[in-house]
XYZ file of N, CA and C in Angstrom:
567
model
N 67.542 32.055 -1.133
C 67.129 30.343 -0.528
C 65.952 30.348 0.774
N 65.132 30.010 0.225
C 63.458 29.754 1.453
C 63.999 29.463 2.425
N 63.470 30.165 3.666
C 62.994 29.889 4.919
C 61.917 28.719 5.200
N 61.943 27.906 6.014
C 60.598 27.030 6.265
C 59.300 28.021 6.201
N 59.548 29.141 6.756
C 58.421 29.949 7.336
C 57.936 30.497 6.093
N 58.669 30.380 4.638
C 58.101 30.884 3.885
C 57.040 29.927 3.410
N 57.739 28.376 3.330
C 56.900 27.684 3.020
C 55.348 27.373 3.280
N 55.064 28.093 4.812
C 54.680 27.936 5.521
C 52.990 29.104 5.289
N 54.251 29.789 4.985
C 52.942 31.317 5.372
C 52.475 30.810 3.019
N 52.724 30.451 2.804
C 52.404 29.916 1.153
C 51.054 28.791 1.248
N 50.591 28.217 2.501
C 49.925 27.822 3.289
C 48.169 28.791 3.136
N 48.306 30.591 3.028
C 47.811 31.135 2.707
C 46.835 30.793 1.309
N 44.914 30.963 1.735
C 44.079 30.857 0.932
C 43.955 29.227 0.190
N 44.286 28.601 1.350
C 43.979 27.613 1.249
C 42.542 26.858 1.701
N 42.129 25.875 1.630
C 40.635 25.406 2.176
C 41.382 24.260 3.194
N 40.191 24.554 4.498
C 39.896 23.437 5.353
C 39.312 22.255 5.046
N 39.399 21.376 5.429
C 39.062 20.315 4.784
C 38.169 19.335 5.407
N 38.893 19.054 6.338
C 38.971 18.015 7.520
C 39.706 19.014 8.768
N 39.379 17.800 10.131
C 40.429 17.968 11.278
C 40.339 16.753 11.808
N 41.045 15.969 12.087
C 40.686 14.609 13.011
C 41.828 14.378 13.694
N 41.598 13.610 14.718
C 42.133 13.443 15.737
C 43.412 11.631 15.395
N 44.503 11.857 15.190
C 45.317 10.277 14.873
C 45.751 9.485 16.056
N 44.808 8.813 17.053
C 44.707 8.108 18.110
C 46.352 7.331 18.205
N 47.329 7.780 19.190
C 48.373 6.653 19.282
C 48.431 5.582 19.996
N 49.562 4.779 19.037
C 49.428 3.064 19.623
C 50.595 3.495 19.869
N 51.053 2.957 21.337
C 52.780 2.953 21.677
C 53.322 3.824 21.655
N 54.776 3.573 20.578
C 55.372 4.635 20.221
C 54.710 5.280 19.507
N 54.425 5.293 18.901
C 53.189 6.227 17.816
C 52.584 7.210 18.180
N 53.125 8.567 17.914
C 52.252 9.488 19.344
C 51.111 9.754 18.571
N 49.924 10.101 19.829
C 48.268 10.833 18.759
C 48.371 12.260 18.599
N 48.653 12.547 17.260
C 48.454 13.576 16.586
C 47.245 14.551 15.786
N 47.079 15.493 15.944
C 45.724 15.903 15.383
C 45.850 16.354 13.919
N 45.557 16.235 12.905
C 45.257 16.467 11.048
C 44.908 16.981 11.014
N 45.344 18.098 10.474
C 44.219 19.120 9.433
C 44.432 18.898 7.947
N 43.801 18.724 7.545
C 43.690 18.324 5.901
C 43.359 19.686 5.284
N 44.423 20.472 4.233
C 43.829 21.658 3.383
C 43.835 20.981 1.752
N 43.215 21.849 0.901
C 43.465 22.003 -0.392
C 43.077 23.335 -1.239
N 43.886 22.770 -2.395
C 43.590 24.077 -2.835
C 43.853 23.449 -4.760
N 42.760 23.800 -5.155
C 42.561 23.355 -6.490
C 43.070 21.430 -6.351
N 43.765 20.650 -6.381
C 44.559 20.070 -7.258
C 45.839 19.456 -6.140
N 45.453 20.169 -5.394
C 47.012 20.586 -4.384
C 45.973 20.196 -2.588
N 46.655 18.603 -2.340
C 45.579 18.583 -0.994
C 46.815 17.707 -0.050
N 46.932 18.662 1.019
C 47.843 18.422 2.285
C 47.445 18.390 3.467
N 48.638 17.275 4.240
C 48.075 16.956 5.587
C 49.302 17.878 6.381
N 48.326 18.495 7.544
C 49.611 19.259 8.382
C 49.210 17.988 9.659
N 50.390 17.996 10.521
C 49.581 17.409 11.750
C 51.368 17.707 12.907
N 51.194 17.713 13.907
C 52.138 17.658 14.971
C 51.920 16.832 16.175
N 52.822 17.206 16.247
C 53.510 15.853 17.710
C 53.590 16.632 18.987
N 53.467 18.194 18.948
C 53.545 18.944 20.294
C 51.942 19.566 20.436
N 51.197 20.419 21.627
C 50.542 20.844 21.598
C 49.734 21.157 21.143
N 48.084 21.228 20.552
C 47.256 21.445 19.414
C 46.217 22.060 19.906
N 45.903 23.106 19.606
C 44.679 23.940 19.932
C 43.661 24.840 19.165
N 42.593 24.655 18.927
C 41.671 25.740 18.203
C 40.894 26.707 19.449
N 41.372 27.888 18.861
C 40.805 29.213 20.174
C 39.271 29.533 18.334
N 38.345 30.075 19.098
C 37.220 30.697 18.572
C 36.489 31.942 18.992
N 37.043 32.929 18.664
C 36.327 33.834 18.988
C 37.461 34.630 20.240
N 38.579 33.803 20.710
C 39.226 33.777 21.736
C 39.030 32.825 22.270
N 38.339 31.608 22.822
C 38.079 31.012 23.738
C 38.547 29.521 22.941
N 39.596 28.547 23.791
C 39.654 27.519 23.851
C 38.313 27.141 23.281
N 38.209 25.887 22.218
C 37.111 24.571 21.790
C 37.738 23.490 21.636
N 38.766 23.463 21.250
C 39.503 22.828 21.175
C 40.731 21.857 21.532
N 41.131 21.427 22.270
C 42.913 21.428 23.003
C 43.138 19.623 23.147
N 44.704 19.597 22.664
C 45.124 18.437 22.776
C 44.549 17.429 24.293
N 44.409 17.905 25.545
C 43.604 17.460 26.632
C 42.327 17.047 26.708
N 41.430 17.388 25.633
C 40.508 16.794 25.625
C 39.800 15.868 25.071
N 41.443 15.174 24.128
C 41.496 13.696 24.284
C 41.534 12.651 25.627
N 41.659 12.814 26.967
C 41.898 12.557 27.849
C 40.748 12.604 28.765
N 39.630 13.391 28.256
C 38.486 13.788 29.197
C 36.959 13.057 28.356
N 36.032 12.966 29.966
C 34.871 12.517 28.785
C 34.074 13.516 28.639
N 32.777 13.198 28.156
C 31.843 14.477 27.581
C 31.150 15.367 28.608
N 31.547 15.072 30.172
C 31.094 15.848 31.559
C 32.325 16.348 31.471
N 33.439 16.387 31.455
C 34.691 17.287 31.489
C 35.872 16.297 32.872
N 35.199 15.011 33.353
C 36.118 13.849 33.764
C 37.275 14.037 32.992
N 38.477 13.412 33.949
C 39.366 12.282 33.330
C 39.052 11.288 33.370
N 38.937 10.603 32.047
C 38.572 8.854 31.785
C 39.691 8.051 32.131
N 39.335 6.910 32.967
C 39.757 5.964 33.165
C 40.830 5.125 32.522
N 41.868 4.761 32.402
C 42.603 3.904 31.723
C 41.868 2.853 30.937
N 41.381 1.865 31.883
C 40.533 1.034 31.333
C 39.483 1.699 30.531
N 38.708 2.758 30.892
C 37.174 3.195 29.539
C 37.726 3.625 28.396
N 38.742 4.495 28.534
C 40.175 4.844 27.452
C 40.332 4.381 26.779
N 40.918 3.024 27.288
C 41.715 1.809 26.002
C 39.826 0.676 25.627
N 39.185 0.938 26.124
C 38.257 0.261 25.245
C 37.242 0.642 24.211
N 37.788 1.708 24.234
C 37.008 2.258 22.938
C 37.465 2.366 21.455
N 36.813 2.628 20.900
C 37.168 1.393 19.350
C 38.020 2.406 18.595
N 37.398 3.879 19.183
C 38.726 5.527 18.260
C 38.592 6.573 19.227
N 37.996 6.927 19.773
C 37.415 8.039 20.395
C 36.527 8.931 20.833
N 35.571 7.875 20.503
C 34.195 8.049 21.011
C 33.045 8.144 22.110
N 34.480 7.983 23.190
C 34.173 8.239 24.637
C 34.512 9.514 24.712
N 35.384 10.464 23.981
C 36.145 11.463 24.705
C 35.684 12.928 24.319
N 36.088 13.940 25.242
C 35.396 15.075 24.483
C 36.229 15.695 23.393
N 37.000 14.997 23.324
C 37.485 15.591 22.020
C 37.174 15.144 20.467
N 35.886 14.048 20.754
C 35.149 13.731 19.582
C 33.977 14.943 19.651
N 33.314 15.737 20.322
C 32.562 16.476 20.346
C 33.278 17.454 20.097
N 34.354 17.904 20.860
C 35.125 18.849 19.877
C 35.575 19.107 18.778
N 35.892 18.348 18.471
C 35.869 18.359 16.642
C 35.065 18.964 15.647
N 34.323 17.822 16.021
C 32.352 18.092 15.518
C 32.355 19.439 15.190
N 32.401 20.422 17.056
C 31.799 21.550 16.717
C 33.004 22.293 16.243
N 34.226 21.890 16.415
C 35.267 22.543 15.720
C 34.766 22.836 13.927
N 35.371 22.042 13.501
C 34.587 21.518 11.949
C 33.661 22.251 11.774
N 32.220 23.119 12.623
C 31.279 23.517 11.586
C 32.199 25.090 11.365
N 32.804 25.329 12.389
C 33.348 26.818 11.998
C 34.621 26.553 10.943
N 35.111 25.652 10.786
C 36.410 25.481 9.761
C 36.412 25.066 8.632
N 35.623 24.262 8.354
C 35.511 22.868 7.431
C 35.012 24.308 5.932
N 35.824 24.205 4.905
C 35.288 24.705 3.931
C 35.499 26.213 3.834
N 36.277 26.924 5.120
C 36.963 27.811 4.968
C 38.543 28.021 4.600
N 38.327 29.221 3.764
C 40.085 29.560 4.201
C 41.132 30.090 5.292
N 42.044 29.668 5.154
C 43.203 29.864 5.801
C 43.378 31.493 5.070
N 43.388 32.661 6.378
C 43.307 33.696 5.540
C 45.067 34.244 5.796
N 45.323 33.803 7.031
C 46.434 34.650 7.254
C 47.187 33.238 8.289
N 48.721 33.511 8.024
C 49.166 32.346 8.523
C 50.385 33.230 9.698
N 50.772 32.930 10.810
C 51.938 33.207 11.980
C 52.865 32.432 12.419
N 54.061 32.696 12.320
C 54.991 32.026 12.626
C 56.005 32.697 13.572
N 55.572 31.981 14.860
C 56.491 32.762 15.783
C 58.165 32.298 16.202
N 58.964 32.712 16.454
C 60.280 33.046 16.361
C 60.352 31.073 17.408
N 59.765 31.400 18.102
C 59.782 29.680 19.313
C 58.926 28.983 18.600
N 58.737 29.020 17.435
C 58.296 27.458 16.370
C 56.513 27.530 16.811
N 56.298 28.352 17.384
C 54.802 28.121 17.114
C 54.074 28.589 15.935
N 52.499 28.275 15.288
C 52.206 28.276 14.130
C 50.949 28.239 14.499
N 50.117 29.710 13.560
C 49.012 29.706 13.635
C 48.492 30.001 12.359
N 47.667 29.109 12.353
C 46.824 29.730 10.874
C 45.057 30.016 11.636
N 44.804 31.325 10.793
C 43.425 32.087 11.136
C 42.801 31.956 9.900
N 41.794 31.449 10.727
C 40.461 30.560 9.689
C 39.013 31.685 10.006
N 38.985 32.497 9.702
C 38.189 33.519 10.422
C 37.671 33.600 11.579
N 36.673 33.464 12.349
C 36.894 33.581 13.766
C 37.965 32.981 14.737
N 37.753 31.393 14.120
C 38.941 30.563 14.317
C 41.036 30.718 14.411
N 40.859 30.073 15.505
C 42.911 30.264 15.057
C 43.335 29.243 15.740
N 43.651 28.096 14.508
C 44.437 26.699 14.952
C 45.701 26.589 15.157
N 46.049 26.569 16.075
C 47.415 26.778 16.692
C 49.028 24.922 16.876
N 49.617 25.033 16.833
C 50.609 23.948 16.550
C 51.322 24.795 17.799
N 51.542 24.399 19.136
C 52.407 25.503 20.120
C 53.429 24.092 20.447
N 54.592 24.677 20.116
C 56.217 24.077 20.431
C 56.243 24.274 21.757
N 55.748 23.938 23.071
C 55.414 23.429 24.359
C 56.574 22.739 25.006
N 57.392 22.082 23.848
C 58.326 20.936 24.770
C 60.288 21.589 24.490
N 60.651 21.074 25.002
C 62.416 20.741 24.696
C 62.446 19.854 24.308
N 62.255 19.023 23.765
C 62.015 17.526 23.692
C 62.719 17.724 22.220
N 64.248 16.742 22.135
C 65.256 17.685 20.912
C 64.095 16.029 19.488
N 64.397 16.629 18.532
C 63.441 16.351 17.550
C 61.766 15.869 17.570
N 61.379 16.644 17.898
C 59.746 16.626 18.459
C 59.199 17.345 17.602
N 57.913 16.811 16.796
C 57.723 17.077 15.641
C 56.897 18.359 15.862
N 57.140 19.776 15.185
C 56.207 20.677 15.841
C 54.856 20.607 14.543
N 55.508 20.616 13.168
C 54.527 20.751 11.979
C 55.356 19.685 11.483
N 54.201 18.649 10.515
C 54.526 18.394 9.319
C 53.405 18.652 8.343
N 53.974 18.722 7.057
C 53.326 18.662 6.028
C 53.529 17.366 5.145
N 52.423 16.650 4.500
C 52.685 15.599 3.324
C 51.659 15.778 2.383
N 52.013 14.953 1.694
C 50.863 14.850 0.413
C 50.722 13.745 0.212
N 49.381 13.425 0.235
C 48.680 11.714 0.795
C 48.734 11.573 -1.100
N 48.935 12.763 -1.713
C 49.104 12.241 -3.454
C 50.179 11.817 -3.912
N 51.699 12.532 -2.971
C 52.562 11.863 -3.293
C 53.253 11.067 -2.734
N 53.157 9.485 -3.298
C 53.666 8.707 -1.823
C 55.554 8.450 -2.201
N 55.861 7.672 -1.390
C 57.189 6.844 -1.144
C 57.939 5.376 -1.035
N 57.846 4.606 -1.418
C 58.325 3.272 -0.685
C 59.188 3.325 0.101
N 58.970 2.314 1.421
C 59.543 2.487 2.330
C 59.460 1.333 2.967
N 60.923 0.966 2.917
C 60.962 -0.796 3.271
C 62.120 -0.954 4.358
N 61.543 -1.399 5.816
C 62.521 -1.407 6.915
C 63.406 -3.034 6.724
N 63.883 -3.228 7.973
C 64.689 -4.783 7.557
C 63.943 -5.634 7.444
N 62.033 -6.035 7.537
C 61.744 -7.444 7.265
C 61.631 -6.897 5.905
N 61.866 -6.352 5.030
C 62.370 -6.641 3.616
C 60.126 -6.600 2.995
N 59.428 -5.669 4.196
C 57.995 -5.540 3.088
C 57.616 -4.557 3.073
N 57.814 -4.000 1.438
C 57.273 -2.332 1.402
C 55.896 -1.649 1.530
N 56.026 -0.727 1.824
C 55.216 0.246 2.586
C 55.006 1.784 1.847
N 53.867 2.020 1.120
C 54.071 3.308 0.656
C 53.705 4.274 1.488
N 54.374 5.075 1.818
C 53.528 6.408 2.605
C 53.881 7.583 2.546
N 52.831 8.679 2.827
C 52.818 9.899 2.163
C 54.410 10.571 1.854
N 54.746 11.618 0.796
C 55.748 12.152 0.745
C 55.951 13.474 2.163
N 56.559 13.499 2.730
C 57.017 14.438 3.678
C 57.392 16.138 2.928
N 56.690 16.553 2.932
C 57.214 18.152 1.784
C 58.173 18.809 3.132
N 57.697 18.602 4.574
C 58.354 19.430 5.120
C 57.603 19.095 6.699
N 58.495 19.336 7.044
C 58.638 18.917 9.095
C 58.958 19.784 9.537
N 58.785 20.651 10.757
C 59.764 21.462 11.249
C 59.658 20.837 12.781
N 61.171 21.028 13.257
C 60.777 19.912 14.698
C 61.949 21.302 15.821
N 61.531 21.139 17.080
C 61.955 21.417 18.092
C 63.599 20.748 17.825
N 64.680 21.825 18.004
C 66.269 21.244 18.313
C 66.772 21.255 19.337
N 65.760 21.472 20.870
C 65.983 21.619 21.974
C 65.954 23.494 22.350
N 66.102 23.983 23.792
C 66.096 24.854 23.894
C 66.099 25.936 22.638
N 64.634 26.468 21.847
C 64.326 27.229 21.351
C 64.547 27.069 19.857
N 65.372 25.968 19.905
C 66.186 25.698 18.416
C 65.047 25.127 17.238
N 65.190 25.787 16.293
C 64.597 25.167 15.355
C 65.177 24.525 13.942
N 64.814 23.628 13.564
C 64.810 22.775 12.266
C 63.819 22.086 11.491
N 64.329 22.591 10.476
C 63.463 21.950 8.934
C 63.788 21.005 8.359
N 62.867 20.095 7.806
C 63.717 19.650 6.378
C 62.125 18.759 5.552
N 62.347 18.324 4.760
C 61.677 17.527 3.680
C 61.672 17.981 2.145
N 60.819 17.705 1.707
C 60.994 17.255 0.138
C 61.279 18.811 -0.877
N 60.158 19.811 -0.099
C 60.449 20.983 0.029
C 61.684 22.153 0.261
N 62.478 21.915 1.098
C 64.053 22.209 1.642
C 65.050 21.737 0.523
N 65.015 20.639 0.832
C 65.611 19.812 -0.881
C 65.562 20.391 -1.721
N 64.749 20.352 -2.299
C 64.858 20.742 -3.941
C 64.500 23.185 -4.325
N 64.851 23.472 -3.095
C 65.190 24.516 -3.381
C 65.871 24.661 -4.330
N 67.262 23.570 -5.005
C 68.106 24.160 -5.576
C 68.194 23.642 -6.942
N 66.860 22.485 -7.137
C 66.384 21.968 -8.078
C 66.069 23.034 -9.378
């Protein structure tokens, strides 16, 4: 039986296509997304936990960049809410800078720590999903396929198409890690 780490290690040699920040709204958390591909396979990796990118050992992008302006000052709440997306934030500039180092490059290796930290090594860059919380059910890493859709119908009765969750790695509290998703469920098929 495969462990979740086996599926994460299968991402080696996938190409980084995009890196973006999805700004949260209310109860929907902000998340960074990394889009990767190999041949016809396309996956989107995202996380609710801390995220950062290192280049030659220096942090070039981190989650907190979302709340800083381009002069490294904290954005006022009014100014943050007034922007259309993230155009006024340090994150906007740092995402563009990071993409110059990773877009079109292959993931050379993947590291998974016992605590749940996940690191993708891409040339001189390290893309890190950091399990830095004790919140139960907080997603460390989610991998979805935008090509495989699942129908979701809430109580309102209106149906929505959502990307299929292939793997979700969550914090179960006090260092415990749980994994679920189509890859984990289809092991016996």
